[in-house]
XYZ file of C-alpha atoms in Angstrom:
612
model
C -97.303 -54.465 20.412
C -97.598 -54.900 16.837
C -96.289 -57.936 15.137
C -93.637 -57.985 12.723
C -94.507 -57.458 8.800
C -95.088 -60.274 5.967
C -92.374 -61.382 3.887
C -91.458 -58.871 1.318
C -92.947 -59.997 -2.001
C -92.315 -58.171 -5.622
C -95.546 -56.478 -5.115
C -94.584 -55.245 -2.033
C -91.468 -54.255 -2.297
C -92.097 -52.287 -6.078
C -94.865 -50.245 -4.029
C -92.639 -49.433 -1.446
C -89.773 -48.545 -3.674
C -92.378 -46.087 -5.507
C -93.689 -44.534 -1.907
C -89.568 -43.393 -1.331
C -89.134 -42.193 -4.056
C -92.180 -40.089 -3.655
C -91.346 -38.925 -1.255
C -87.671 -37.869 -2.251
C -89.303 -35.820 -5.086
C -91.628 -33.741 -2.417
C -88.491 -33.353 -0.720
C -86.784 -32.125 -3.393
C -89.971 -29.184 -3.917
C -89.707 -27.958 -0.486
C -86.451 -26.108 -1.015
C -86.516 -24.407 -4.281
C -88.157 -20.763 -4.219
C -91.098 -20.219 -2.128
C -90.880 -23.125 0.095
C -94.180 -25.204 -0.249
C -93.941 -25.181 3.360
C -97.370 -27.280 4.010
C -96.113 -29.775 1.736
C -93.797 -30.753 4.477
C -96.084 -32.247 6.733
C -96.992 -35.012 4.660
C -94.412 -35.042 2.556
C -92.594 -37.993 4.392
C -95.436 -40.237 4.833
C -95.335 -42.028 1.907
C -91.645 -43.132 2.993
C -93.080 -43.950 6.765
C -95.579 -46.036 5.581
C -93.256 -47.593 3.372
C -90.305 -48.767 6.209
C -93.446 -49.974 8.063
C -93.140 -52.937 4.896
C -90.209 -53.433 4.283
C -86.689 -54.464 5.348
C -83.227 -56.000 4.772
C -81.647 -54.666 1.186
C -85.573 -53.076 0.414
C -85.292 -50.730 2.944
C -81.656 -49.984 2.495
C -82.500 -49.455 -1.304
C -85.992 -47.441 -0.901
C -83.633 -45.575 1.769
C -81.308 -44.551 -0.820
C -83.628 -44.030 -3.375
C -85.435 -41.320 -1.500
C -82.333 -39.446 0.027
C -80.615 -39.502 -3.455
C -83.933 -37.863 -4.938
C -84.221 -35.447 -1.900
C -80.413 -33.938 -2.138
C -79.595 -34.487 -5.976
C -83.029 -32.390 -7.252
C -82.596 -29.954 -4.277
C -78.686 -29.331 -4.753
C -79.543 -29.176 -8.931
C -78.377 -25.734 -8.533
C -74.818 -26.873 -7.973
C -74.257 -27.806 -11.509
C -74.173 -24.212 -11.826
C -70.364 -24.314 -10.956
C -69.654 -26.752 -13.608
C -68.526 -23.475 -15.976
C -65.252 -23.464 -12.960
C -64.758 -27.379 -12.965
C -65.645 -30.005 -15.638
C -65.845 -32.832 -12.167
C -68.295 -30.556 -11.044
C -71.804 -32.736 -12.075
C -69.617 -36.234 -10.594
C -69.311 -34.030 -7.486
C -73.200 -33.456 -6.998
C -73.976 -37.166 -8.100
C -71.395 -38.085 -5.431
C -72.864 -35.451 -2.423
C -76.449 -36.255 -2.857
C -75.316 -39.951 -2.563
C -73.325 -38.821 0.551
C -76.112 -37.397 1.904
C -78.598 -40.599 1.472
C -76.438 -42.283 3.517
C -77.257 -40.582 6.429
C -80.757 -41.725 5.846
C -79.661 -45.054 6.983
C -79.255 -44.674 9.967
C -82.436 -43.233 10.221
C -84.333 -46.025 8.452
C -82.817 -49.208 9.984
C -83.560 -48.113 13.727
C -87.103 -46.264 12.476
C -88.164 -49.813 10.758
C -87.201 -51.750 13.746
C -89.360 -49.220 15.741
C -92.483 -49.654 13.564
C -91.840 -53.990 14.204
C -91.374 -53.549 18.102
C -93.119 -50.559 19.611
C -96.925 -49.648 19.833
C -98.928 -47.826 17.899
C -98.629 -45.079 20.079
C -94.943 -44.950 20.542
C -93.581 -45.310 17.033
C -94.431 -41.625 15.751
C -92.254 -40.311 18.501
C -89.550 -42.509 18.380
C -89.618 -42.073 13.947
C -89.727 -38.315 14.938
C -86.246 -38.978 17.230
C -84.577 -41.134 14.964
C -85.385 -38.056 11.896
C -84.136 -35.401 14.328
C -80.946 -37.474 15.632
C -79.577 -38.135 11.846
C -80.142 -34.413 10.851
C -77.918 -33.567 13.957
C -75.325 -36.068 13.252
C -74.972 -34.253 9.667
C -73.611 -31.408 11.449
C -70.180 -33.136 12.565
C -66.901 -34.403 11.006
C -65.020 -32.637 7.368
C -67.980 -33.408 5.478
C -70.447 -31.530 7.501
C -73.518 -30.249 5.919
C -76.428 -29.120 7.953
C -78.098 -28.315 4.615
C -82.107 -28.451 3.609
C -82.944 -29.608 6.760
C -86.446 -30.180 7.878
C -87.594 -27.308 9.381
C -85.914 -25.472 6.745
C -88.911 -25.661 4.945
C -91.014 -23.655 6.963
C -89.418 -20.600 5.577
C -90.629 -18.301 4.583
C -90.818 -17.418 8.741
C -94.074 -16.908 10.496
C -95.035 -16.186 14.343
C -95.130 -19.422 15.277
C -91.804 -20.298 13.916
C -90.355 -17.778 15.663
C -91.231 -19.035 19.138
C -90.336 -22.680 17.886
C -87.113 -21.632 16.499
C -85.778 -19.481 19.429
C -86.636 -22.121 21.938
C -85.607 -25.565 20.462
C -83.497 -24.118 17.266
C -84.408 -25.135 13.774
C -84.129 -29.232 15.389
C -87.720 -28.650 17.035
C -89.328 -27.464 13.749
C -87.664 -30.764 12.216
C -89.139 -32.723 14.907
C -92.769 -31.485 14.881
C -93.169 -32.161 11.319
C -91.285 -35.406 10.954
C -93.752 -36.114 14.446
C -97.577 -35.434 12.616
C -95.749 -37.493 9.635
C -95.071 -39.967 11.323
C -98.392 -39.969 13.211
C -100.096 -40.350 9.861
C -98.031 -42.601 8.726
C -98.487 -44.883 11.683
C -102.233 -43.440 11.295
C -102.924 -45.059 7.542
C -101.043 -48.170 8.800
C -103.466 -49.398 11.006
C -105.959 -48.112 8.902
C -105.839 -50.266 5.906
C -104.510 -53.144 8.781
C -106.943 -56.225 8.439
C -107.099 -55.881 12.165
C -108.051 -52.381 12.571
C -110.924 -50.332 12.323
C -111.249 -46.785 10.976
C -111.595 -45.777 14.904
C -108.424 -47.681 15.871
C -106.661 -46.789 12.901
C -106.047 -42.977 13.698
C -105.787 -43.042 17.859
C -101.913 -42.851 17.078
C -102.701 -39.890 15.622
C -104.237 -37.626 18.218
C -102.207 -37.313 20.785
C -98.601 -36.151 18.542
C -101.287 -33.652 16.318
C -102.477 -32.371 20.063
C -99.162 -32.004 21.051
C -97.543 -30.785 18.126
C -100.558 -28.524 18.017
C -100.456 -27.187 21.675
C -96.582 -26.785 21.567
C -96.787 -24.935 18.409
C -99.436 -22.363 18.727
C -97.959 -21.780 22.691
C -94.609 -21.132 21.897
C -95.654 -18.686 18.510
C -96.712 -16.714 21.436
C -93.755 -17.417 23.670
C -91.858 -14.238 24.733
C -91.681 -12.687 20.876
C -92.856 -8.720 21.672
C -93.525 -7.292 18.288
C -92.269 -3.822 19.565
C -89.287 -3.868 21.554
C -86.759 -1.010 22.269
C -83.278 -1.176 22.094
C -80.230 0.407 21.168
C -80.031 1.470 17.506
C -77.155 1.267 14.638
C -76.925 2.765 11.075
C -75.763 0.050 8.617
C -75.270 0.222 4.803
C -74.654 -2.944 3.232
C -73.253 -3.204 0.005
C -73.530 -5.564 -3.156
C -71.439 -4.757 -5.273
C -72.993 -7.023 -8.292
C -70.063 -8.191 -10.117
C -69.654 -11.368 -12.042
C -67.771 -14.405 -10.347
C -66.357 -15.288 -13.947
C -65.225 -11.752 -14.494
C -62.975 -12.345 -11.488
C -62.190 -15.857 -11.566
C -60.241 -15.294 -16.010
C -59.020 -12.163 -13.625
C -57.491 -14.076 -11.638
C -56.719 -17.522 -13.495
C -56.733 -16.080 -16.909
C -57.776 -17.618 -20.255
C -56.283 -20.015 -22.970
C -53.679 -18.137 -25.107
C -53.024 -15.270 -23.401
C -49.655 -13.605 -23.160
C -48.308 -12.384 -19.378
C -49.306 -9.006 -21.214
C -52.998 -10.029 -22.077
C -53.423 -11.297 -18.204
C -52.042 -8.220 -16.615
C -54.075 -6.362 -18.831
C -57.089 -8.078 -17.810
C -56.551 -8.304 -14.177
C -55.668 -4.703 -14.028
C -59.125 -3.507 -15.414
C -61.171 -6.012 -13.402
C -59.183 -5.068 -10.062
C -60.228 -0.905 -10.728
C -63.463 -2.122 -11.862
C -64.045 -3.584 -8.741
C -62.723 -0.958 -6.523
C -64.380 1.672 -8.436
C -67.741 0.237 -8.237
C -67.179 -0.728 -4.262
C -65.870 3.298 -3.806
C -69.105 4.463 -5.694
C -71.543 2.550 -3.875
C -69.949 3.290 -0.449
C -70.113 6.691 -1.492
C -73.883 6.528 -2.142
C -74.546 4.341 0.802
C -72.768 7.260 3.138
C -74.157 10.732 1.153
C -77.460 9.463 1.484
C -77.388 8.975 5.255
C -74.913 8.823 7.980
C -73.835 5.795 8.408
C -71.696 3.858 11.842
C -70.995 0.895 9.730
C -70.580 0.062 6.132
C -70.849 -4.137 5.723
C -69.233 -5.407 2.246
C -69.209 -9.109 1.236
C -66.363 -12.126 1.229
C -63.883 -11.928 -1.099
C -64.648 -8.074 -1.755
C -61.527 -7.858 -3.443
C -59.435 -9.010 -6.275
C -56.300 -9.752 -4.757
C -55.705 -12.927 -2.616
C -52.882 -11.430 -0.793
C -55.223 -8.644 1.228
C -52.074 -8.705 4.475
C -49.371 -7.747 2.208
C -51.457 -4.744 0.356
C -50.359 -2.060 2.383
C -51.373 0.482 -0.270
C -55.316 -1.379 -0.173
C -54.773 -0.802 3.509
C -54.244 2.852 3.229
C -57.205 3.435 0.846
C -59.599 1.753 3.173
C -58.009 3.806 6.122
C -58.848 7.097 3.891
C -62.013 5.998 2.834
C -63.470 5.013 6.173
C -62.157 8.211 7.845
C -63.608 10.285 4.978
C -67.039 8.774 5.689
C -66.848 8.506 9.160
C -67.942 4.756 9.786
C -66.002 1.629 10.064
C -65.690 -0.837 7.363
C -66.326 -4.506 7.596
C -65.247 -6.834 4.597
C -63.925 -10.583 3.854
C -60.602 -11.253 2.703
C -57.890 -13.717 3.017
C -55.437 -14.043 5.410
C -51.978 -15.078 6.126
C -50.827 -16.500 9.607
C -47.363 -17.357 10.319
C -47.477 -20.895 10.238
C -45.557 -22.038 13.077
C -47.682 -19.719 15.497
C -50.809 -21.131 13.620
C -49.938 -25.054 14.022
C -49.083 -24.066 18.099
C -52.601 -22.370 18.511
C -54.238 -25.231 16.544
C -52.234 -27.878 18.850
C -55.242 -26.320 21.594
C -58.231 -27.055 19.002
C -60.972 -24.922 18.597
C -62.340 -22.713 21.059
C -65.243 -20.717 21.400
C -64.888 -17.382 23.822
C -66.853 -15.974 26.239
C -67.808 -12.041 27.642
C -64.649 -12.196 29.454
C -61.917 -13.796 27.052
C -58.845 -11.933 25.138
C -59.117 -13.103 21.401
C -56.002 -14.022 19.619
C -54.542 -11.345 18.260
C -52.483 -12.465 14.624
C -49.842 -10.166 13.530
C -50.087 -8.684 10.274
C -47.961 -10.519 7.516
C -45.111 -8.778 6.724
C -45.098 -7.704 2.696
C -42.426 -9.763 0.855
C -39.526 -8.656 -0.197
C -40.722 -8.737 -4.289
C -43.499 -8.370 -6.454
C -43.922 -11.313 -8.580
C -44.533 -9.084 -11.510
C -45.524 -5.304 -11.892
C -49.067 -5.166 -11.069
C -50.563 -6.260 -7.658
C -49.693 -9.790 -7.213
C -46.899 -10.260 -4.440
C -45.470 -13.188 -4.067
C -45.553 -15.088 -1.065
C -43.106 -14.666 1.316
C -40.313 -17.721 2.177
C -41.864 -18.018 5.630
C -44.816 -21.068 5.780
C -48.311 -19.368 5.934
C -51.143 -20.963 6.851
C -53.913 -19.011 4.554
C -57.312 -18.269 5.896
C -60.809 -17.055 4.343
C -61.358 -13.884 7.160
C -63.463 -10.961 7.966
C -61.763 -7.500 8.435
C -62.502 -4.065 10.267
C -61.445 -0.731 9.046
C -61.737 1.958 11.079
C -61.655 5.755 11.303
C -59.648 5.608 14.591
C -57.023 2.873 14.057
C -57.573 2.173 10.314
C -56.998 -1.463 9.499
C -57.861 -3.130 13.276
C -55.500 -5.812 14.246
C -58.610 -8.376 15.550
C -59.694 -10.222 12.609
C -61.847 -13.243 12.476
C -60.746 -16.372 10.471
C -63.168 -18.772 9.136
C -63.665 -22.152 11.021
C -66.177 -23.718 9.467
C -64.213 -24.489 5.822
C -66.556 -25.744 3.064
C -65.502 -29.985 1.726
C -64.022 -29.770 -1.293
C -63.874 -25.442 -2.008
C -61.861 -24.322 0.283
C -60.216 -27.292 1.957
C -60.019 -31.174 1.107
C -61.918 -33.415 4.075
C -59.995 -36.255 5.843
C -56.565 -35.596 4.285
C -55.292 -32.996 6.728
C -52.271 -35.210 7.701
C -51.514 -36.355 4.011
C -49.854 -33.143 2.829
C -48.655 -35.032 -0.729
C -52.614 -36.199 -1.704
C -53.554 -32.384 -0.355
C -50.783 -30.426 -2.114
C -51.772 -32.225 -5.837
C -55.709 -31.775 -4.898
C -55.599 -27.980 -4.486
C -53.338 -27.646 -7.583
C -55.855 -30.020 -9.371
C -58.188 -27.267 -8.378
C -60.199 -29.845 -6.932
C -60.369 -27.697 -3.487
C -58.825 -24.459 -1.810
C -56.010 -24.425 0.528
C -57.536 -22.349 3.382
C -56.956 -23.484 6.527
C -59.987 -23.581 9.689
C -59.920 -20.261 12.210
C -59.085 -21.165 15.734
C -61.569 -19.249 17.764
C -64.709 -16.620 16.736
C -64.201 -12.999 17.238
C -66.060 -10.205 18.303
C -66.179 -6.738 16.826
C -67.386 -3.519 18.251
C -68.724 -0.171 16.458
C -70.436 2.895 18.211
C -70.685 0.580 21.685
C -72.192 -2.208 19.565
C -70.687 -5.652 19.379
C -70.727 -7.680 17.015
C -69.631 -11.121 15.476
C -69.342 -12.388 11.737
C -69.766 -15.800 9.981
C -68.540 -16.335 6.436
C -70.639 -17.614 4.054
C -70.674 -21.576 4.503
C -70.827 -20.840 7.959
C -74.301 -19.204 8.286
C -75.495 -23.165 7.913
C -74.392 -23.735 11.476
C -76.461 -22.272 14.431
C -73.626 -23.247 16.824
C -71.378 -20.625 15.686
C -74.067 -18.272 15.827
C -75.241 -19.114 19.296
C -71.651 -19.021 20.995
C -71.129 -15.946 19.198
C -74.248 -14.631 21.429
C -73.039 -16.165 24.420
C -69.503 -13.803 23.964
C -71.667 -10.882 24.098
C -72.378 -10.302 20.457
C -75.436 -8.124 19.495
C -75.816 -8.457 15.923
C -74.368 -10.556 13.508
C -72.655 -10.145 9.720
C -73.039 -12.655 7.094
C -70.455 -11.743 5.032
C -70.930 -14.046 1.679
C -70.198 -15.041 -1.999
C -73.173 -16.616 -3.917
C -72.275 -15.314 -7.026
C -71.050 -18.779 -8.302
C -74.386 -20.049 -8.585
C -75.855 -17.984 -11.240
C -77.072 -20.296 -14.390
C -76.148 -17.357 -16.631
C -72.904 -18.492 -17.102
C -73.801 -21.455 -18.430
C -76.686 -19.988 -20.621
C -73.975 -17.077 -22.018
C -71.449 -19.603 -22.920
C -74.475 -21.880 -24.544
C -73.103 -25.182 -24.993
C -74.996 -28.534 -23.483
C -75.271 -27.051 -19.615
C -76.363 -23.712 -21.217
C -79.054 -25.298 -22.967
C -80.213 -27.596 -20.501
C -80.442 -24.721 -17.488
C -82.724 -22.795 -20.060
C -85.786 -25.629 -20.053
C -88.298 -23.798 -17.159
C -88.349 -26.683 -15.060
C -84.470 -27.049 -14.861
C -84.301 -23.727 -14.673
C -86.085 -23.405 -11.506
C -83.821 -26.314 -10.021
C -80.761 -24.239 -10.548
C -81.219 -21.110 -9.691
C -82.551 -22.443 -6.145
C -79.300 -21.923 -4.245
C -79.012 -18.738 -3.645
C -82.702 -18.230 -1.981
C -81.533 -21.934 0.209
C -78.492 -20.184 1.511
C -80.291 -16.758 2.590
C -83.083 -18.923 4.799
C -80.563 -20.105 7.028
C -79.398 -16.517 7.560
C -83.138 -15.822 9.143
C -83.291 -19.278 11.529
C -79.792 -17.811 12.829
C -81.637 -14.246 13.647
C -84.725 -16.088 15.016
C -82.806 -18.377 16.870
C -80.545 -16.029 18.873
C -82.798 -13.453 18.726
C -80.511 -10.827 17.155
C -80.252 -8.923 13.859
C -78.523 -9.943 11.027
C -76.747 -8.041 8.375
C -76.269 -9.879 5.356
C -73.875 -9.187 2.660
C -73.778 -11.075 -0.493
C -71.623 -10.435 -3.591
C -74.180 -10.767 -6.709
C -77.194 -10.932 -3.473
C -79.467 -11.803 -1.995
C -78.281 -8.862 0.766
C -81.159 -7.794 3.354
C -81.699 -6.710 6.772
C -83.075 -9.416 9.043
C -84.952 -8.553 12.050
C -84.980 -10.019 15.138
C -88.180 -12.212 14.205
C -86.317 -13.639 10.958
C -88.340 -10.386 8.739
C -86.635 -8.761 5.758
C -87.916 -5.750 4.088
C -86.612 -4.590 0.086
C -83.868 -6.950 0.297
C -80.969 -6.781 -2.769
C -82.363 -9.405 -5.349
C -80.187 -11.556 -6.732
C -77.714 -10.695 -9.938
C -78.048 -6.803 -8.817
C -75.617 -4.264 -7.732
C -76.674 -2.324 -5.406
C -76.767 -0.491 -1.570
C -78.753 -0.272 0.534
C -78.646 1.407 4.434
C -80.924 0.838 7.445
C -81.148 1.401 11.714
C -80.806 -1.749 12.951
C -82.321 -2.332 16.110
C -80.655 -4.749 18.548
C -82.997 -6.733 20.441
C -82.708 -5.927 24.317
C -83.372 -9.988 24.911
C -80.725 -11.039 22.066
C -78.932 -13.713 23.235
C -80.908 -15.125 26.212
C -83.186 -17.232 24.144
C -83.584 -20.982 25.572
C -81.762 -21.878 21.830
C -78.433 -19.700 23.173
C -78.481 -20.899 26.473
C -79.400 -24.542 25.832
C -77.952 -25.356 22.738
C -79.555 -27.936 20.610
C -81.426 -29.824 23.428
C -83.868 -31.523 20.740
C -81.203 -32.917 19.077
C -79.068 -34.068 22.031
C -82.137 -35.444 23.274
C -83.155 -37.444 19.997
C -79.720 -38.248 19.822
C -79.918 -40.378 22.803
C -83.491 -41.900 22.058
C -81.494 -43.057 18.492
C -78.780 -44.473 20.218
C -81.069 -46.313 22.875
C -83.171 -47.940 19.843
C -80.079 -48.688 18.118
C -78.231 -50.175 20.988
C -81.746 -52.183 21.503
C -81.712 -53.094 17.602
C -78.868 -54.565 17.586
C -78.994 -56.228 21.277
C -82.104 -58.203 19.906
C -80.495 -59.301 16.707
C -77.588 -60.369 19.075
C -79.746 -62.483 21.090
C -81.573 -63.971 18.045
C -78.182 -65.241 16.476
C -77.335 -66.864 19.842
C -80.415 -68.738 19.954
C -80.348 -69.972 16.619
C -76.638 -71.174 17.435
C -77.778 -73.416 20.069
């Protein structure tokens, strides 16, 4: 048992204050581009040795110094939006400072492991308390299982695929925060006066034998490199258009006349379809095709139920290429039908479940002028961000999926679900969207294949991926929009954001996003153990394997299509990460809990005794 620290002095507390925010900034490298994935198994010992030091507002401050360096450099790229949104830079300032918070609760209950527990003990319980807090980021309106841990051992090798499909991206996270930890606890005794060089690194062997066993075993773990199964033809499509072509489409720009708009939005909305019929076309001559996957938001109009004439097209067009369509676009549920499904909460179907089935939205009665805006219909609709199947058979299929997982502050505001007034003025602010959460997932079927779909935001959460497997799914869609992060904006309309996203290193910051948001794509194949078809509107778009492998994706800012036989894993599905869940996580959940309960139990029992 290891006694508790020295009294912080200025010394000590300005070197520990330097070690966090060391590590925040190797943090911050491990998720832009090619992931400096070795990086990440040191790159928290600085702040390890560090909260062995310090405590009381030092720790809470090194805390935040290091979380607010990890997320603000490693979310630079959101500042790309700022061309939308002049709160946009307040908005990153204020996530990455959401985000340290979390940290907290790691570093409180790690420090008071480091004061109370053996050498021996604290890397695991450091590694539990890491794991727990990147779990606990996955729940409430503000969820963001973003840039987690074992994130950064993308790009995917063999032995991440074994880790992954057993214990979920949550056991990579472990393992490295575990030989971090072990070398932080390592150098700790080290440069101890009471410790010898010998005694210094016995904490160390036994998590880097473990971590070392476990790894290499389960890289080997049930992961056949050549499996057979049954096979499907997919095209995917990226259709490469701007995001600020569409968004002065659709909002328009200073000074124009209803004429100038409907001019505008007229050309962009045949511009899109005409590139979308093109590259379907090419996608489908060049091979024969069962299914045809397009992105979210594939079209211009945000009233897709009521475009009965958009409906017909599609109807044509998948029966003239003989393959079903899959797309993203909005929805509209009759709101009183919506709020009594939602009464239920959530639910996640299995094999043997009957989805919901909406019905369409009636068209309203009027056009609210003479192009292809309707207006909405006096009936309350609750709108949705959805996913869509055309096919030859039935043309536009009445099971649709409707996105659960909204993101905070684009498509819905957090925590303000039962103050319509503060909701209504935030959306027309444009602060955030007014989509409202799906009730349940869906699964699709093509050619005997089924299949489920996540929308964009959504690919960030392995739990919607793995209950999708557990309803019988076989493959999954990724149907996304990423074309808001693209720096050229900002560089095209120069200005001060233009010329700061030009300077190489900031450059490199913000164009990160799109290459974050594609790597969770390939822990959801790994983890489930099941293809993935991923459809992005300016990229990146690629087939992933079963093992998390891509080959000739669609780079980014390129239109483009592209067609492939997927082959659906005969094992998808029945990985220990389906069938278990997150059991790392749960189980680091409770090991946090139990040293926080303890934590606070002691400082309880302190204050009484200094009362008497």
């Amino acid at each position: 048992m290891s006694s508790a620290p020295q009294q912080d002095s200025p010394i000590r507390a300005r070197s520990a204050i330097l070690l966090c925010f060391i590590s925040g900034l190797f943090g911050a490298l491990l998720f832009n581009h090619d992931a400096l994935g070795l990086l990440a198994w040191v790159a928290l010992v600085p702040l390890f040795v560090a909260i062995h030091h310090i405590e009381g507002k030092t720790l809470a401050w090194g805390t935040l110094l290091f979380g607010f360096t990890w997320y603000y450099l490693s979310l630079f790229w959101l500042h790309t939006i700022v061309v939308f949104h002049w709160i946009i830079p307040l908005g990153v300032v204020a996530g990455a400072v959401y985000c340290a918070l979390f940290f907290l609760l790691f570093a409180f209950p790690a420090a008071w492991c480091c004061r109370n527990l053996s050498p021996a003990a604290r890397p695991w319980a450091i590694a539990a308390c890491w794991t727990a807090v990147e779990y606990l980021r996955g729940f409430s309106d503000m969820a963001f299982p973003w840039n987690l841990l074992g994130h950064s051992q993308a790009p995917i090798n063999k032995i991440h695929m074994g880790l992954a499909s057993t214990g979920g991206v949550y056991l990579i996270s472990f393992l490295v925060a575990l030989i971090n930890a072990a070398l932080a606890v390592g150098l700790v005794q080290w440069f101890s006066r009471r410790a010898g060089f010998g005694s210094g690194f016995k904490p160390i062997l036994l998590p880097v034998l473990f971590g070392i066993i476990v790894t290499f075993w389960l890289g080997e773990f049930n992961l056949d490199d050549d499996y057979q199964g049954q096979t499907l033809k997919v095209a995917i499509i990226q259709p490469g258009i701007s995001q600020v072509t569409k968004w002065n489409a659709m909002m328009g720009l200073p000074g124009d006349t209803d004429a100038a708009y409907q001019q505008r939005y007229r050309e962009t909305d045949i511009l899109m379809q005409e590139t979308l019929g093109s590259l379907i076309d090419k996608a489908a001559t060049k091979d024969k095709v069962d299914l045809v996957v397009l992105p979210e938001s594939v079209f211009l109009s945000g009233y897709f139920p009521y475009e009965t004439a958009l409906h017909e097209e599609l109807t044509s067009l998948s029966r003239r290429i003989n393959a079903d369509l899959f797309f993203g676009a909005d929805n509209r549920i009759d709101r009183r039908l919506y709020d009594e499904a939602a009464a239920g909460g959530q639910r996640f179907l299995s094999p043997d479940d009957k989805p919901t089935i909406w019905p369409l939205a009636a068209p309203p009665a009027r056009p609210i002028d003479n192009v292809t805006t309707p207006a909405e219909t006096a009936k309350a609709m609750a709108v949705t961000n959805a996913a869509w199947q055309v096919s030859p058979e039935n043309g536009l299929e009445a099971r649709v999926y409707n996105k659960m997982q909204l993101v905070p502050f684009g498509e819905t505001v957090p925590f303000v679900a039962g103050f319509a007034w503060l909701r209504n003025h935030m959306e027309v602010a444009g602060i955030a969207g007014a989509f409202m959460p799906g009730l349940e997932n869906t699964i699709f079927e093509v050619d005997g294949a089924k299949f489920g779909a996540v929308i964009c935001f959504e690919s960030t959460f392995n739990h919607l991926t793995r209950h999708l497997a557990r309803a019988g799914a076989q493959f999954i869609c990724v149907l996304t929009n990423d074309s808001w992060y693209d720096p050229q904006y900002a560089i095209d309309r120069e200005g001060l954001w233009g010329s700061l996203f030009e300077f190489p290193g900031i450059h490199y910051l913000v164009s990160a996003g799109p290459k974050q948001h594609f790597v969770h794509s390939q822990f959801r194949a790994i983890e489930t153990r099941m293809p993935v078809v991923r459809s992005a509107n300016t990229g990146v778009s690629a087939f992933i394997d079963a093992k998390g492998e891509y080959r000739e994706p669609l780079p980014y800012g390129q239109s483009g299509a592209i067609s492939q036989e997927i082959v659906l894993h005969p094992d998808g599905g029945k990985t220990i990460s389906v069938q278990y869940g997150e059991w790392v996580a749960i189980g680091s959940l409770g090991l946090w809990i139990v040293t926080l309960a303890s934590m606070l139990v002691v400082r309880f029992l302190r204050f009484e005794q200094t009362a008497y």
